[in-house]
Amino acid sequence: MEAPLVSRANADAFSAFHAFVNESGLHPQTAVVLGSGLSEVAGSLDVVARAPMDDLLGVSAPGVAGHAREVLVGRWNGHAVVAYRGRYHLYQGLPIRDVVAPILALAGTPVRRLLLTNAAGGLNAAFHVGDLMLVTDHLSLPGLAGAMIGMQTGADAVGFVPMRGAYDADLGRRVLEAGEHLGIVLRQGVYAMVGGPQYETAAELRLLRMAGADAVGMSTVPEVVAARTIGLAVPALPGITHRAVPDEEQAQDHREVLEAGDRAGPMLVAVVGSVLERLT
Ligand code: HPA
C-alpha cells in the first residue's frame, strides 16, 4: 500500500531520498528513529546503504552532542528497515518543516510503519531510570500549533488528521510481547512533549503530571503527527533516562541523560529487534 502524499511539492522535495531507498533494493516497509544515546544500534544492523541525513533531506541543522545524524538502509534481524540515527528537534531552532522532513520523506517509499524511540524523563514516580515505556497517548505542549502547518496545501492535502488512537494498537501489542519475551519490563503511559532546550521547573512538572503525563521529552510528537498524516502506523518507545518527579531533587544534565540513554539503549535495541522479527 502506498502512503498518501501530503502534497506533490513535498514528494518532489524528497526525490534524492526516494532514489537512495530504492537503490538499496530492499523495499523496506518499516522505518525506525533512534533517539539520544542509541547510535550504537548500528551494530545490530546489516547496513546496505548509508548517507548523511542533512544532505539527503536538504536540512541544514546545527549538531548536538550525542546526536549523530545518518540514514541507514539495511536488515535488522533479517527485516528490511530505514533507520535514522538521530533526529531534528524544534529546540535547535529549526522550522517544523525540517523537524518532520525525515518522516514526510517516507511517503513515496514502501515504508508503512514507523517505530520511534527517544530519551525521556520519568514523571510517574513508579518509573525507574532505564525503564522503557510504550506510549499510549501524548500531550503536545511545545507551543507548537501543529506539526504540519504550511505543508498541507493543494488538491491532495489530507486536512485535519485525527489524533485519537494515533498509536497503533496492534504494533503496541507486539512491543509488549517483545518485552515479555525478553524479560524486559515495559511501562505504558502518556508522553508529554515540551519545547526545551531547558528542563522543566518543578511547577511545570507538577502541571504535566496533573494533566496525566507519565514521561516528558522534547521530540517525537511532531514525527507522530507527520506519520499519521501520511498514513504510517506508529508505536513510540521512550527510554526513561532520569526521574522527572516534581518534588525530588533534580539530577540531570545532558551528559547524564546520554549516559542513561546508553544504559537503556541496549534494551530498546533488543525490543525493537524482537518487534521486527515478529513482523512479516
Ligand atoms: N524533560 C524534557 N526532555 C527530556 C527530559 C526531561 O526531563 N529527559 C530527556 N529529555
PDB file of C-alpha atoms and ligand atoms in Angstrom:
ATOM      1  CA  MET A   1       0.000   0.000   0.000  1.00  0.00           C
ATOM      2  CA  GLU A   2       1.381   3.382  -0.919  1.00  0.00           C
ATOM      3  CA  ALA A   3       1.031   6.109   1.712  1.00  0.00           C
ATOM      4  CA  PRO A   4      -0.958   9.165   0.602  1.00  0.00           C
ATOM      5  CA  LEU A   5       1.184  12.195  -0.151  1.00  0.00           C
ATOM      6  CA  VAL A   6       0.830  15.410   1.786  1.00  0.00           C
ATOM      7  CA  SER A   7       1.391  17.364  -1.381  1.00  0.00           C
ATOM      8  CA  ARG A   8       3.100  16.818  -4.692  1.00  0.00           C
ATOM      9  CA  ALA A   9       5.658  19.563  -3.947  1.00  0.00           C
ATOM     10  CA  ASN A  10       6.561  17.699  -0.809  1.00  0.00           C
ATOM     11  CA  ALA A  11       7.138  14.432  -2.622  1.00  0.00           C
ATOM     12  CA  ASP A  12       9.340  16.117  -5.226  1.00  0.00           C
ATOM     13  CA  ALA A  13      11.476  17.670  -2.481  1.00  0.00           C
ATOM     14  CA  PHE A  14      12.486  14.190  -1.382  1.00  0.00           C
ATOM     15  CA  SER A  15      13.346  12.608  -4.725  1.00  0.00           C
ATOM     16  CA  ALA A  16      17.029  12.119  -3.721  1.00  0.00           C
ATOM     17  CA  PHE A  17      15.875  10.293  -0.590  1.00  0.00           C
ATOM     18  CA  HIS A  18      13.479   8.114  -2.607  1.00  0.00           C
ATOM     19  CA  ALA A  19      16.261   7.211  -5.044  1.00  0.00           C
ATOM     20  CA  PHE A  20      18.551   6.338  -2.109  1.00  0.00           C
ATOM     21  CA  VAL A  21      15.962   3.983  -0.583  1.00  0.00           C
ATOM     22  CA  ASN A  22      15.025   2.422  -3.933  1.00  0.00           C
ATOM     23  CA  GLU A  23      18.631   1.804  -4.963  1.00  0.00           C
ATOM     24  CA  SER A  24      19.168  -0.315  -1.837  1.00  0.00           C
ATOM     25  CA  GLY A  25      16.857  -2.856  -3.493  1.00  0.00           C
ATOM     26  CA  LEU A  26      15.480  -3.839  -0.055  1.00  0.00           C
ATOM     27  CA  HIS A  27      11.932  -2.373  -0.268  1.00  0.00           C
ATOM     28  CA  PRO A  28      11.830  -1.618   3.479  1.00  0.00           C
ATOM     29  CA  GLN A  29       8.326  -1.452   4.933  1.00  0.00           C
ATOM     30  CA  THR A  30       9.494  -0.302   8.360  1.00  0.00           C
ATOM     31  CA  ALA A  31      11.379   2.802   9.489  1.00  0.00           C
ATOM     32  CA  VAL A  32      12.967   3.312  12.900  1.00  0.00           C
ATOM     33  CA  VAL A  33      14.012   6.591  14.538  1.00  0.00           C
ATOM     34  CA  LEU A  34      16.784   6.118  17.076  1.00  0.00           C
ATOM     35  CA  GLY A  35      16.999   8.868  19.665  1.00  0.00           C
ATOM     36  CA  SER A  36      19.682  10.131  22.043  1.00  0.00           C
ATOM     37  CA  GLY A  37      22.373   7.679  23.009  1.00  0.00           C
ATOM     38  CA  LEU A  38      21.097   4.926  20.730  1.00  0.00           C
ATOM     39  CA  SER A  39      23.564   5.401  17.935  1.00  0.00           C
ATOM     40  CA  GLU A  40      25.382   2.180  18.798  1.00  0.00           C
ATOM     41  CA  VAL A  41      22.425   0.337  17.420  1.00  0.00           C
ATOM     42  CA  ALA A  42      24.215   0.470  14.129  1.00  0.00           C
ATOM     43  CA  GLY A  43      25.929  -2.734  15.292  1.00  0.00           C
ATOM     44  CA  SER A  44      22.607  -4.637  15.125  1.00  0.00           C
ATOM     45  CA  LEU A  45      22.059  -3.573  11.569  1.00  0.00           C
ATOM     46  CA  ASP A  46      23.410  -5.234   8.473  1.00  0.00           C
ATOM     47  CA  VAL A  47      23.876  -1.961   6.583  1.00  0.00           C
ATOM     48  CA  VAL A  48      23.334  -1.923   2.817  1.00  0.00           C
ATOM     49  CA  ALA A  49      23.424   1.863   2.278  1.00  0.00           C
ATOM     50  CA  ARG A  50      24.207   4.859   4.446  1.00  0.00           C
ATOM     51  CA  ALA A  51      24.130   8.616   3.900  1.00  0.00           C
ATOM     52  CA  PRO A  52      24.308  11.807   5.960  1.00  0.00           C
ATOM     53  CA  MET A  53      20.750  12.776   6.866  1.00  0.00           C
ATOM     54  CA  ASP A  54      21.155  16.531   6.361  1.00  0.00           C
ATOM     55  CA  ASP A  55      22.405  16.174   2.784  1.00  0.00           C
ATOM     56  CA  LEU A  56      19.829  13.631   1.777  1.00  0.00           C
ATOM     57  CA  LEU A  57      16.880  15.589   3.179  1.00  0.00           C
ATOM     58  CA  GLY A  58      18.140  19.068   2.364  1.00  0.00           C
ATOM     59  CA  VAL A  59      18.113  20.174   6.008  1.00  0.00           C
ATOM     60  CA  SER A  60      20.861  22.299   7.422  1.00  0.00           C
ATOM     61  CA  ALA A  61      20.971  21.930  11.186  1.00  0.00           C
ATOM     62  CA  PRO A  62      23.474  22.516  13.958  1.00  0.00           C
ATOM     63  CA  GLY A  63      24.905  19.451  15.665  1.00  0.00           C
ATOM     64  CA  VAL A  64      24.021  18.398  19.237  1.00  0.00           C
ATOM     65  CA  ALA A  65      26.434  16.248  21.293  1.00  0.00           C
ATOM     66  CA  GLY A  66      25.321  12.620  21.063  1.00  0.00           C
ATOM     67  CA  HIS A  67      23.058  13.151  18.078  1.00  0.00           C
ATOM     68  CA  ALA A  68      24.886  11.784  15.040  1.00  0.00           C
ATOM     69  CA  ARG A  69      22.597  12.138  12.061  1.00  0.00           C
ATOM     70  CA  GLU A  70      22.678   9.425   9.456  1.00  0.00           C
ATOM     71  CA  VAL A  71      20.177   7.490   7.353  1.00  0.00           C
ATOM     72  CA  LEU A  72      20.820   3.757   7.074  1.00  0.00           C
ATOM     73  CA  VAL A  73      19.059   1.177   4.960  1.00  0.00           C
ATOM     74  CA  GLY A  74      19.697  -2.398   5.909  1.00  0.00           C
ATOM     75  CA  ARG A  75      18.486  -5.570   7.553  1.00  0.00           C
ATOM     76  CA  TRP A  76      17.815  -5.691  11.249  1.00  0.00           C
ATOM     77  CA  ASN A  77      17.211  -9.256  12.453  1.00  0.00           C
ATOM     78  CA  GLY A  78      16.536 -10.077   8.827  1.00  0.00           C
ATOM     79  CA  HIS A  79      13.913  -7.347   8.442  1.00  0.00           C
ATOM     80  CA  ALA A  80      14.492  -4.567   5.888  1.00  0.00           C
ATOM     81  CA  VAL A  81      14.444  -1.135   7.552  1.00  0.00           C
ATOM     82  CA  VAL A  82      15.188   2.514   7.035  1.00  0.00           C
ATOM     83  CA  ALA A  83      16.916   3.597  10.259  1.00  0.00           C
ATOM     84  CA  TYR A  84      17.506   7.197  11.261  1.00  0.00           C
ATOM     85  CA  ARG A  85      20.413   7.653  13.624  1.00  0.00           C
ATOM     86  CA  GLY A  86      19.484  10.950  15.206  1.00  0.00           C
ATOM     87  CA  ARG A  87      16.633  13.340  14.527  1.00  0.00           C
ATOM     88  CA  TYR A  88      15.837  17.051  14.257  1.00  0.00           C
ATOM     89  CA  HIS A  89      14.447  18.962  17.237  1.00  0.00           C
ATOM     90  CA  LEU A  90      12.463  22.182  17.493  1.00  0.00           C
ATOM     91  CA  TYR A  91      14.905  23.341  20.178  1.00  0.00           C
ATOM     92  CA  GLN A  92      17.625  23.514  17.539  1.00  0.00           C
ATOM     93  CA  GLY A  93      15.699  26.498  16.184  1.00  0.00           C
ATOM     94  CA  LEU A  94      14.639  24.591  13.089  1.00  0.00           C
ATOM     95  CA  PRO A  95      11.324  25.188  11.366  1.00  0.00           C
ATOM     96  CA  ILE A  96       8.778  22.446  11.978  1.00  0.00           C
ATOM     97  CA  ARG A  97       9.040  21.543   8.278  1.00  0.00           C
ATOM     98  CA  ASP A  98      12.639  20.380   8.888  1.00  0.00           C
ATOM     99  CA  VAL A  99      11.761  18.524  12.091  1.00  0.00           C
ATOM    100  CA  VAL A 100       9.282  16.341  10.223  1.00  0.00           C
ATOM    101  CA  ALA A 101      11.267  16.059   6.956  1.00  0.00           C
ATOM    102  CA  PRO A 102      12.633  12.554   7.751  1.00  0.00           C
ATOM    103  CA  ILE A 103       9.069  11.339   8.226  1.00  0.00           C
ATOM    104  CA  LEU A 104       7.430  13.043   5.248  1.00  0.00           C
ATOM    105  CA  ALA A 105      10.262  11.754   3.051  1.00  0.00           C
ATOM    106  CA  LEU A 106       8.939   8.230   3.715  1.00  0.00           C
ATOM    107  CA  ALA A 107       5.792   8.950   1.666  1.00  0.00           C
ATOM    108  CA  GLY A 108       6.565   7.510  -1.752  1.00  0.00           C
ATOM    109  CA  THR A 109       8.723   4.672  -0.345  1.00  0.00           C
ATOM    110  CA  PRO A 110       7.364   1.232   0.615  1.00  0.00           C
ATOM    111  CA  VAL A 111       7.555   2.180   4.348  1.00  0.00           C
ATOM    112  CA  ARG A 112       4.204   1.796   6.111  1.00  0.00           C
ATOM    113  CA  ARG A 113       5.123   1.705   9.782  1.00  0.00           C
ATOM    114  CA  LEU A 114       7.404   3.817  11.940  1.00  0.00           C
ATOM    115  CA  LEU A 115       8.948   2.837  15.273  1.00  0.00           C
ATOM    116  CA  LEU A 116      10.034   5.867  17.283  1.00  0.00           C
ATOM    117  CA  THR A 117      12.427   5.809  20.214  1.00  0.00           C
ATOM    118  CA  ASN A 118      13.620   8.660  22.403  1.00  0.00           C
ATOM    119  CA  ALA A 119      15.046   9.620  25.782  1.00  0.00           C
ATOM    120  CA  ALA A 120      12.548  10.939  28.313  1.00  0.00           C
ATOM    121  CA  GLY A 121      12.248  11.977  31.919  1.00  0.00           C
ATOM    122  CA  GLY A 122      10.012   9.803  34.104  1.00  0.00           C
ATOM    123  CA  LEU A 123       7.221  11.883  35.680  1.00  0.00           C
ATOM    124  CA  ASN A 124       5.490   8.840  37.088  1.00  0.00           C
ATOM    125  CA  ALA A 125       7.134   8.199  40.470  1.00  0.00           C
ATOM    126  CA  ALA A 126       6.735   4.434  39.945  1.00  0.00           C
ATOM    127  CA  PHE A 127       9.080   4.514  36.934  1.00  0.00           C
ATOM    128  CA  HIS A 128      12.793   3.789  37.297  1.00  0.00           C
ATOM    129  CA  VAL A 129      15.777   5.014  35.335  1.00  0.00           C
ATOM    130  CA  GLY A 130      16.314   2.555  32.487  1.00  0.00           C
ATOM    131  CA  ASP A 131      12.609   1.614  32.162  1.00  0.00           C
ATOM    132  CA  LEU A 132      11.068   1.577  28.709  1.00  0.00           C
ATOM    133  CA  MET A 133       7.580   2.993  28.172  1.00  0.00           C
ATOM    134  CA  LEU A 134       5.181   2.206  25.354  1.00  0.00           C
ATOM    135  CA  VAL A 135       3.382   5.482  24.571  1.00  0.00           C
ATOM    136  CA  THR A 136      -0.400   5.154  24.707  1.00  0.00           C
ATOM    137  CA  ASP A 137      -1.157   8.837  24.019  1.00  0.00           C
ATOM    138  CA  HIS A 138       0.553  12.212  24.030  1.00  0.00           C
ATOM    139  CA  LEU A 139       0.320  15.846  25.053  1.00  0.00           C
ATOM    140  CA  SER A 140       1.763  18.285  22.530  1.00  0.00           C
ATOM    141  CA  LEU A 141       2.948  21.246  24.593  1.00  0.00           C
ATOM    142  CA  PRO A 142       5.904  22.923  22.942  1.00  0.00           C
ATOM    143  CA  GLY A 143       3.889  25.960  21.956  1.00  0.00           C
ATOM    144  CA  LEU A 144       3.621  24.073  18.707  1.00  0.00           C
ATOM    145  CA  ALA A 145       0.433  24.946  16.921  1.00  0.00           C
ATOM    146  CA  GLY A 146       0.726  21.995  14.573  1.00  0.00           C
ATOM    147  CA  ALA A 147       3.407  19.759  13.121  1.00  0.00           C
ATOM    148  CA  MET A 148       2.026  20.098   9.601  1.00  0.00           C
ATOM    149  CA  ILE A 149       1.483  23.863   9.374  1.00  0.00           C
ATOM    150  CA  GLY A 150       2.005  25.119   5.845  1.00  0.00           C
ATOM    151  CA  MET A 151       2.623  21.663   4.435  1.00  0.00           C
ATOM    152  CA  GLN A 152      -0.891  20.603   3.604  1.00  0.00           C
ATOM    153  CA  THR A 153      -1.569  22.566   0.500  1.00  0.00           C
ATOM    154  CA  GLY A 154      -3.094  21.795  -2.863  1.00  0.00           C
ATOM    155  CA  ALA A 155      -5.556  19.231  -4.056  1.00  0.00           C
ATOM    156  CA  ASP A 156      -4.006  16.255  -2.285  1.00  0.00           C
ATOM    157  CA  ALA A 157      -3.918  17.854   1.197  1.00  0.00           C
ATOM    158  CA  VAL A 158      -5.351  15.410   3.703  1.00  0.00           C
ATOM    159  CA  GLY A 159      -6.665  18.110   6.040  1.00  0.00           C
ATOM    160  CA  PHE A 160      -7.480  17.682   9.701  1.00  0.00           C
ATOM    161  CA  VAL A 161      -5.807  14.457  10.750  1.00  0.00           C
ATOM    162  CA  PRO A 162      -7.431  12.635  13.684  1.00  0.00           C
ATOM    163  CA  MET A 163      -5.102  12.096  16.650  1.00  0.00           C
ATOM    164  CA  ARG A 164      -7.319   9.959  18.852  1.00  0.00           C
ATOM    165  CA  GLY A 165      -5.929   6.473  18.639  1.00  0.00           C
ATOM    166  CA  ALA A 166      -2.756   7.809  16.993  1.00  0.00           C
ATOM    167  CA  TYR A 167      -0.646   4.978  18.425  1.00  0.00           C
ATOM    168  CA  ASP A 168      -1.169   1.681  16.639  1.00  0.00           C
ATOM    169  CA  ALA A 169      -2.724  -0.899  18.967  1.00  0.00           C
ATOM    170  CA  ASP A 170      -1.520  -3.945  17.033  1.00  0.00           C
ATOM    171  CA  LEU A 171       2.104  -2.783  16.861  1.00  0.00           C
ATOM    172  CA  GLY A 172       1.879  -1.716  20.516  1.00  0.00           C
ATOM    173  CA  ARG A 173       0.818  -5.250  21.412  1.00  0.00           C
ATOM    174  CA  ARG A 174       3.833  -6.617  19.548  1.00  0.00           C
ATOM    175  CA  VAL A 175       6.102  -4.267  21.501  1.00  0.00           C
ATOM    176  CA  LEU A 176       4.642  -5.519  24.794  1.00  0.00           C
ATOM    177  CA  GLU A 177       5.024  -9.135  23.633  1.00  0.00           C
ATOM    178  CA  ALA A 178       8.638  -8.469  22.676  1.00  0.00           C
ATOM    179  CA  GLY A 179       9.320  -7.034  26.145  1.00  0.00           C
ATOM    180  CA  GLU A 180       7.692 -10.026  27.796  1.00  0.00           C
ATOM    181  CA  HIS A 181       9.651 -12.448  25.606  1.00  0.00           C
ATOM    182  CA  LEU A 182      12.915 -10.711  26.540  1.00  0.00           C
ATOM    183  CA  GLY A 183      12.070 -10.340  30.232  1.00  0.00           C
ATOM    184  CA  ILE A 184      12.237  -6.542  29.933  1.00  0.00           C
ATOM    185  CA  VAL A 185       9.734  -4.518  31.961  1.00  0.00           C
ATOM    186  CA  LEU A 186       7.686  -2.277  29.737  1.00  0.00           C
ATOM    187  CA  ARG A 187       5.687   0.549  31.235  1.00  0.00           C
ATOM    188  CA  GLN A 188       2.795   2.160  29.409  1.00  0.00           C
ATOM    189  CA  GLY A 189       1.790   5.779  29.605  1.00  0.00           C
ATOM    190  CA  VAL A 190       1.274   9.256  28.216  1.00  0.00           C
ATOM    191  CA  TYR A 191       4.242  11.160  26.735  1.00  0.00           C
ATOM    192  CA  ALA A 192       4.299  14.962  27.039  1.00  0.00           C
ATOM    193  CA  MET A 193       6.379  16.893  24.557  1.00  0.00           C
ATOM    194  CA  VAL A 194       7.815  20.222  25.644  1.00  0.00           C
ATOM    195  CA  GLY A 195       9.862  22.594  23.515  1.00  0.00           C
ATOM    196  CA  GLY A 196      13.092  22.753  25.523  1.00  0.00           C
ATOM    197  CA  PRO A 197      16.014  23.054  25.421  1.00  0.00           C
ATOM    198  CA  GLN A 198      15.707  23.865  29.133  1.00  0.00           C
ATOM    199  CA  TYR A 199      14.381  21.235  31.501  1.00  0.00           C
ATOM    200  CA  GLU A 200      11.090  21.829  33.303  1.00  0.00           C
ATOM    201  CA  THR A 201      10.573  23.725  36.528  1.00  0.00           C
ATOM    202  CA  ALA A 202       9.016  21.834  39.454  1.00  0.00           C
ATOM    203  CA  ALA A 203       5.746  23.714  38.810  1.00  0.00           C
ATOM    204  CA  GLU A 204       5.760  22.651  35.160  1.00  0.00           C
ATOM    205  CA  LEU A 205       6.424  19.030  36.095  1.00  0.00           C
ATOM    206  CA  ARG A 206       3.526  19.179  38.558  1.00  0.00           C
ATOM    207  CA  LEU A 207       1.273  20.566  35.811  1.00  0.00           C
ATOM    208  CA  LEU A 208       2.303  17.816  33.386  1.00  0.00           C
ATOM    209  CA  ARG A 209       1.723  15.140  35.985  1.00  0.00           C
ATOM    210  CA  MET A 210      -1.721  16.573  36.836  1.00  0.00           C
ATOM    211  CA  ALA A 211      -2.536  16.526  33.133  1.00  0.00           C
ATOM    212  CA  GLY A 212      -1.894  12.791  33.052  1.00  0.00           C
ATOM    213  CA  ALA A 213       1.630  12.614  31.626  1.00  0.00           C
ATOM    214  CA  ASP A 214       3.941   9.776  32.667  1.00  0.00           C
ATOM    215  CA  ALA A 215       7.059  10.833  30.760  1.00  0.00           C
ATOM    216  CA  VAL A 216       8.371  14.099  29.317  1.00  0.00           C
ATOM    217  CA  GLY A 217      10.693  14.779  26.410  1.00  0.00           C
ATOM    218  CA  MET A 218      11.497  17.203  23.617  1.00  0.00           C
ATOM    219  CA  SER A 219      10.805  15.186  20.479  1.00  0.00           C
ATOM    220  CA  THR A 220       8.643  12.545  18.808  1.00  0.00           C
ATOM    221  CA  VAL A 221       5.197  14.203  18.816  1.00  0.00           C
ATOM    222  CA  PRO A 222       5.736  16.137  15.542  1.00  0.00           C
ATOM    223  CA  GLU A 223       7.002  12.906  13.992  1.00  0.00           C
ATOM    224  CA  VAL A 224       3.881  11.060  15.126  1.00  0.00           C
ATOM    225  CA  VAL A 225       1.620  13.749  13.650  1.00  0.00           C
ATOM    226  CA  ALA A 226       3.539  13.715  10.340  1.00  0.00           C
ATOM    227  CA  ALA A 227       3.486   9.911  10.253  1.00  0.00           C
ATOM    228  CA  ARG A 228      -0.276   9.775  10.825  1.00  0.00           C
ATOM    229  CA  THR A 229      -0.746  12.412   8.141  1.00  0.00           C
ATOM    230  CA  ILE A 230       0.916  10.169   5.559  1.00  0.00           C
ATOM    231  CA  GLY A 231      -0.809   7.054   6.880  1.00  0.00           C
ATOM    232  CA  LEU A 232       2.028   5.275   8.710  1.00  0.00           C
ATOM    233  CA  ALA A 233       1.261   3.065  11.729  1.00  0.00           C
ATOM    234  CA  VAL A 234       3.240   4.216  14.764  1.00  0.00           C
ATOM    235  CA  PRO A 235       4.426   2.875  18.054  1.00  0.00           C
ATOM    236  CA  ALA A 236       6.710   5.073  20.212  1.00  0.00           C
ATOM    237  CA  LEU A 237       9.041   3.810  22.892  1.00  0.00           C
ATOM    238  CA  PRO A 238      10.831   6.245  25.193  1.00  0.00           C
ATOM    239  CA  GLY A 239      13.642   5.062  27.422  1.00  0.00           C
ATOM    240  CA  ILE A 240      13.422   6.718  30.860  1.00  0.00           C
ATOM    241  CA  THR A 241      16.842   8.289  31.319  1.00  0.00           C
ATOM    242  CA  HIS A 242      16.186  10.010  34.645  1.00  0.00           C
ATOM    243  CA  ARG A 243      13.414  10.773  37.066  1.00  0.00           C
ATOM    244  CA  ALA A 244      11.459  13.979  36.479  1.00  0.00           C
ATOM    245  CA  VAL A 245       9.347  13.807  39.650  1.00  0.00           C
ATOM    246  CA  PRO A 246       8.439  17.366  40.717  1.00  0.00           C
ATOM    247  CA  ASP A 247       9.469  17.412  44.351  1.00  0.00           C
ATOM    248  CA  GLU A 248      12.571  15.270  44.072  1.00  0.00           C
ATOM    249  CA  GLU A 249      15.988  16.799  43.757  1.00  0.00           C
ATOM    250  CA  GLN A 250      16.966  17.413  40.163  1.00  0.00           C
ATOM    251  CA  ALA A 251      19.889  15.403  38.854  1.00  0.00           C
ATOM    252  CA  GLN A 252      20.049  15.960  35.143  1.00  0.00           C
ATOM    253  CA  ASP A 253      22.479  17.410  32.740  1.00  0.00           C
ATOM    254  CA  HIS A 254      22.682  16.452  29.095  1.00  0.00           C
ATOM    255  CA  ARG A 255      25.663  14.163  29.670  1.00  0.00           C
ATOM    256  CA  GLU A 256      23.811  12.194  32.367  1.00  0.00           C
ATOM    257  CA  VAL A 257      20.826  11.816  30.048  1.00  0.00           C
ATOM    258  CA  LEU A 258      23.127  10.462  27.340  1.00  0.00           C
ATOM    259  CA  GLU A 259      24.801   8.048  29.767  1.00  0.00           C
ATOM    260  CA  ALA A 260      21.448   6.760  30.985  1.00  0.00           C
ATOM    261  CA  GLY A 261      20.416   6.527  27.327  1.00  0.00           C
ATOM    262  CA  ASP A 262      23.435   4.301  26.807  1.00  0.00           C
ATOM    263  CA  ARG A 263      22.126   2.009  29.554  1.00  0.00           C
ATOM    264  CA  ALA A 264      18.514   1.974  28.275  1.00  0.00           C
ATOM    265  CA  GLY A 265      19.862   1.713  24.706  1.00  0.00           C
ATOM    266  CA  PRO A 266      20.680  -2.000  24.591  1.00  0.00           C
ATOM    267  CA  MET A 267      17.216  -2.825  25.951  1.00  0.00           C
ATOM    268  CA  LEU A 268      15.485  -0.557  23.444  1.00  0.00           C
ATOM    269  CA  VAL A 269      17.538  -2.117  20.693  1.00  0.00           C
ATOM    270  CA  ALA A 270      16.620  -5.627  21.878  1.00  0.00           C
ATOM    271  CA  VAL A 271      12.917  -4.754  21.981  1.00  0.00           C
ATOM    272  CA  VAL A 272      12.939  -3.095  18.555  1.00  0.00           C
ATOM    273  CA  GLY A 273      14.878  -6.063  17.128  1.00  0.00           C
ATOM    274  CA  SER A 274      12.395  -8.520  18.586  1.00  0.00           C
ATOM    275  CA  VAL A 275       9.414  -6.481  17.286  1.00  0.00           C
ATOM    276  CA  LEU A 276      10.972  -6.526  13.815  1.00  0.00           C
ATOM    277  CA  GLU A 277      11.356 -10.307  13.964  1.00  0.00           C
ATOM    278  CA  ARG A 278       7.629 -10.545  14.646  1.00  0.00           C
ATOM    279  CA  LEU A 279       6.674  -8.507  11.593  1.00  0.00           C
ATOM    280  CA  THR A 280       6.044 -10.086   8.236  1.00  0.00           C
TER     281      THR A 280
HETATM  282  N1  HPA B   1      12.460  16.807  30.156  1.00  0.00           N
HETATM  283  C1  HPA B   1      12.394  17.098  28.852  1.00  0.00           C
HETATM  284  N2  HPA B   1      13.048  16.426  27.937  1.00  0.00           N
HETATM  285  C2  HPA B   1      13.787  15.380  28.293  1.00  0.00           C
HETATM  286  C3  HPA B   1      13.893  15.017  29.634  1.00  0.00           C
HETATM  287  C4  HPA B   1      13.179  15.777  30.607  1.00  0.00           C
HETATM  288  O1  HPA B   1      13.233  15.517  31.822  1.00  0.00           O
HETATM  289  N3  HPA B   1      14.707  13.946  29.669  1.00  0.00           N
HETATM  290  C5  HPA B   1      15.078  13.659  28.394  1.00  0.00           C
HETATM  291  N4  HPA B   1      14.515  14.541  27.558  1.00  0.00           N
END
